[in-house]
Amino acid sequence: MNFFYTNLNSIYESEDSLKLIMPFESLHLYLRDFFLNNLKKKAPVIDPLDFSFRYKIDTLKTINLFLTLSNYGLLKKLYQLECDECNEIAFEDSIENFYECFVCKHPLLNLSEPSFDKLFNNISYAFEFCDELQDELYHDLKVPPSLSSNKQSDDKGGDITTIQSNFSVSDVLKHTDVSMSSITSEQCIIKQQIDDFLAKGIKTIS
Ligand SMILES: [Zn+2]
């Protein structure tokens, strides 16, 4: 029994937003190929924009896909923020945990920023494998699966594809397309985190 294939298949069946990307078999091959590459190069985290860029898949659909996989527990979602002062990258599973840089102690979120938009503009998404997926992928690295030879053949039928070089928490907050259901649910999660963040002693941002 193949853990990733089986789980991805059942997620695909229940999430219409994934069907907007490509047929299941292709999506499975792309994702597996991408994940194995991440393991091979020992990437500390998985960058969804790298997936979007590599396979020419719309950024919004890609972010929605990765958020969906994390909602179902295949991936773990992380927020990534680079310190303005020393460029050290911090990862947290909730934005309310960004306090100060653990290297230089510089405050990570500039609370004097006049708007939410700017405040969360530099927080992006990164992901990790869940343990079961990571174990299976490690096993596959030793016995590589044969990738489909017609990888480039599934044209996405004239959809408008936008590949962005960055995609931040602010982009999620600005988002209005309800067909991207995981992005819509991420908006609620972030708004809750912002409330918690504000409740921790920051009076107003306005
Ligand atoms: Zn720093």
Coordinates of C-alpha atoms and ligand atoms in Angstrom, one line a residue:
M1 CA 0.0 0.0 0.0
N2 CA 1.4 3.3 -1.1
F3 CA 0.8 5.9 1.6
F4 CA 1.2 9.1 -0.5
Y5 CA -0.7 7.8 -3.5
T6 CA -3.6 6.6 -1.5
N7 CA -3.9 9.7 0.6
L8 CA -3.5 12.1 -2.2
N9 CA -6.1 10.2 -4.2
S10 CA -8.7 10.5 -1.5
I11 CA -7.9 14.2 -1.0
Y12 CA -8.2 14.8 -4.7
E13 CA -11.6 13.1 -4.7
S14 CA -13.0 15.3 -2.0
E15 CA -11.3 18.7 -2.9
D16 CA -12.6 20.2 -6.2
S17 CA -9.9 22.9 -6.1
L18 CA -7.3 20.2 -6.8
K19 CA -9.2 19.1 -9.9
L20 CA -8.6 22.6 -11.3
I21 CA -4.9 22.0 -11.4
M22 CA -4.5 18.8 -13.5
P23 CA -5.6 15.2 -13.7
F24 CA -4.8 13.1 -10.6
E25 CA -2.1 10.8 -12.0
S26 CA -0.1 13.8 -13.4
L27 CA -0.4 15.7 -10.1
H28 CA 0.7 12.7 -8.2
L29 CA 3.8 12.3 -10.4
Y30 CA 4.7 16.0 -10.3
L31 CA 4.4 16.1 -6.5
R32 CA 6.3 12.9 -5.9
D33 CA 9.1 14.0 -8.3
F34 CA 9.2 17.4 -6.6
F35 CA 9.3 15.9 -3.1
L36 CA 12.0 13.4 -4.0
N37 CA 14.1 16.3 -5.4
N38 CA 13.7 18.2 -2.2
L39 CA 14.9 15.2 -0.2
K40 CA 17.8 14.6 -2.6
K41 CA 19.1 18.2 -2.2
K42 CA 18.4 18.0 1.6
A43 CA 16.3 21.2 1.5
P44 CA 15.4 22.3 5.0
V45 CA 11.8 23.1 4.0
I46 CA 9.6 22.7 0.9
D47 CA 9.0 25.9 -1.0
P48 CA 5.6 25.8 -2.9
L49 CA 6.7 28.6 -5.2
D50 CA 9.5 26.3 -6.4
F51 CA 6.9 23.8 -7.3
S52 CA 4.8 26.4 -9.1
F53 CA 7.9 27.7 -11.0
R54 CA 9.2 24.2 -11.9
Y55 CA 6.0 22.8 -13.3
K56 CA 4.5 26.1 -14.5
I57 CA 1.5 25.8 -12.3
D58 CA -0.5 28.9 -11.2
T59 CA 0.8 30.3 -7.9
L60 CA -2.6 30.7 -6.3
K61 CA -3.6 27.1 -7.2
T62 CA -0.2 25.9 -5.9
I63 CA -0.5 27.6 -2.6
N64 CA -4.0 26.3 -2.3
L65 CA -2.8 22.8 -3.1
F66 CA 0.0 22.9 -0.4
L67 CA -2.4 24.3 2.2
T68 CA -4.8 21.5 1.4
L69 CA -2.1 18.9 1.8
S70 CA -1.3 20.4 5.2
N71 CA -5.0 20.5 6.2
Y72 CA -5.0 16.8 5.6
G73 CA -1.8 16.2 7.5
L74 CA 0.5 15.1 4.6
L75 CA 2.5 18.3 5.1
K76 CA 3.2 20.6 8.0
K77 CA 2.7 24.3 7.3
L78 CA 5.3 26.8 8.5
Y79 CA 5.4 30.6 8.2
Q80 CA 8.8 31.9 7.1
L81 CA 10.1 35.4 8.0
E82 CA 13.5 36.8 7.3
C83 CA 15.1 39.1 9.9
D84 CA 15.5 42.7 8.5
E85 CA 18.6 43.1 10.5
C86 CA 20.7 40.0 10.1
N87 CA 18.8 38.1 7.4
E88 CA 18.4 35.0 9.6
I89 CA 15.3 33.1 8.6
A90 CA 12.8 32.2 11.3
F91 CA 10.1 29.5 11.0
E92 CA 7.0 29.4 13.1
D93 CA 3.8 27.3 12.9
S94 CA 1.8 30.4 13.9
I95 CA 2.5 34.1 13.1
E96 CA 1.7 35.1 16.6
N97 CA 5.0 33.3 17.6
F98 CA 7.1 35.8 15.6
Y99 CA 8.6 37.9 18.4
E100 CA 12.3 38.6 18.0
C101 CA 15.1 37.2 15.9
F102 CA 16.8 34.4 17.9
V103 CA 20.2 35.5 16.6
C104 CA 20.3 39.3 16.8
K105 CA 17.1 39.9 19.0
H106 CA 15.8 42.4 16.5
P107 CA 12.0 42.5 16.6
L108 CA 10.6 40.3 13.8
L109 CA 7.4 42.1 13.1
N110 CA 7.6 45.9 12.8
L111 CA 4.6 46.9 14.8
S112 CA 4.9 50.5 13.8
E113 CA 4.0 49.6 10.3
P114 CA 0.9 51.6 9.3
S115 CA -1.0 48.7 7.7
F116 CA -1.6 45.0 7.9
D117 CA -0.6 44.8 4.3
K118 CA 2.9 45.8 4.9
L119 CA 3.2 44.0 8.2
F120 CA 2.6 40.5 6.8
N121 CA 4.1 41.2 3.4
N122 CA 7.4 39.5 4.2
I123 CA 5.9 36.4 5.8
S124 CA 5.8 33.5 3.3
Y125 CA 4.8 29.9 3.3
A126 CA 7.1 26.8 3.7
F127 CA 6.2 23.2 4.4
E128 CA 7.7 20.1 5.9
F129 CA 6.8 16.4 5.2
C130 CA 4.7 14.5 7.8
D131 CA 6.8 11.6 9.2
E132 CA 5.0 8.9 7.3
L133 CA 5.4 10.7 4.0
Q134 CA 9.1 11.4 4.7
D135 CA 9.7 7.7 5.5
E136 CA 8.1 6.6 2.3
L137 CA 10.0 9.1 0.2
Y138 CA 13.3 8.1 1.8
H139 CA 12.5 4.5 0.9
D140 CA 11.6 5.6 -2.7
L141 CA 14.9 7.4 -3.0
K142 CA 16.7 4.1 -2.7
V143 CA 14.3 2.5 -5.3
P144 CA 13.3 5.4 -7.6
P145 CA 9.8 5.0 -9.1
S146 CA 9.8 5.3 -12.9
L147 CA 8.4 8.7 -13.8
S148 CA 6.0 9.0 -16.6
S149 CA 7.7 9.8 -19.9
N150 CA 5.0 12.1 -21.1
K151 CA 5.4 14.6 -18.3
Q152 CA 5.0 17.6 -20.5
S153 CA 1.9 16.4 -22.3
D154 CA -0.8 17.6 -20.0
D155 CA -1.6 21.0 -21.1
K156 CA -3.8 22.9 -18.7
G157 CA -6.2 23.9 -21.4
G158 CA -5.7 27.6 -21.8
D159 CA -6.1 28.5 -18.2
I160 CA -4.5 31.8 -17.2
T161 CA -1.4 30.8 -15.3
T162 CA 0.3 33.2 -13.1
I163 CA 3.7 32.4 -11.6
Q164 CA 4.7 34.8 -8.9
S165 CA 8.2 35.1 -7.4
N166 CA 6.8 35.5 -3.9
F167 CA 3.5 34.9 -2.1
S168 CA 3.0 36.2 1.4
V169 CA 0.4 36.1 4.1
S170 CA -0.7 39.5 2.8
D171 CA -1.5 37.9 -0.5
V172 CA -3.7 35.4 1.3
L173 CA -5.5 38.1 3.2
K174 CA -6.2 40.0 -0.1
H175 CA -7.5 36.9 -1.8
T176 CA -11.2 36.7 -2.9
D177 CA -11.6 33.6 -5.1
V178 CA -13.9 31.3 -3.2
S179 CA -13.0 28.3 -5.4
M180 CA -9.6 28.1 -3.6
S181 CA -11.2 26.7 -0.5
S182 CA -8.0 26.1 1.5
I183 CA -6.8 29.7 1.0
T184 CA -10.2 30.8 2.2
S185 CA -9.9 28.7 5.3
E186 CA -6.3 30.0 5.8
Q187 CA -7.7 33.5 5.8
C188 CA -9.7 32.6 8.9
I189 CA -6.7 31.0 10.6
I190 CA -4.6 34.1 10.0
K191 CA -7.2 36.5 11.2
Q192 CA -7.5 34.5 14.4
Q193 CA -3.7 34.5 14.8
I194 CA -3.7 38.3 14.2
D195 CA -6.3 38.7 17.0
D196 CA -4.2 36.5 19.3
F197 CA -1.2 38.5 18.3
L198 CA -2.9 41.8 19.1
A199 CA -4.2 40.4 22.4
K200 CA -0.6 39.7 23.5
G201 CA -0.2 43.4 24.3
I202 CA 0.0 45.2 21.1
K203 CA -2.6 47.9 21.3
T204 CA -3.4 48.9 17.8
I205 CA -1.9 48.6 14.4
S206 CA -4.5 50.4 12.4
Ligands
ZN1 ZN 18.3 38.9 13.2

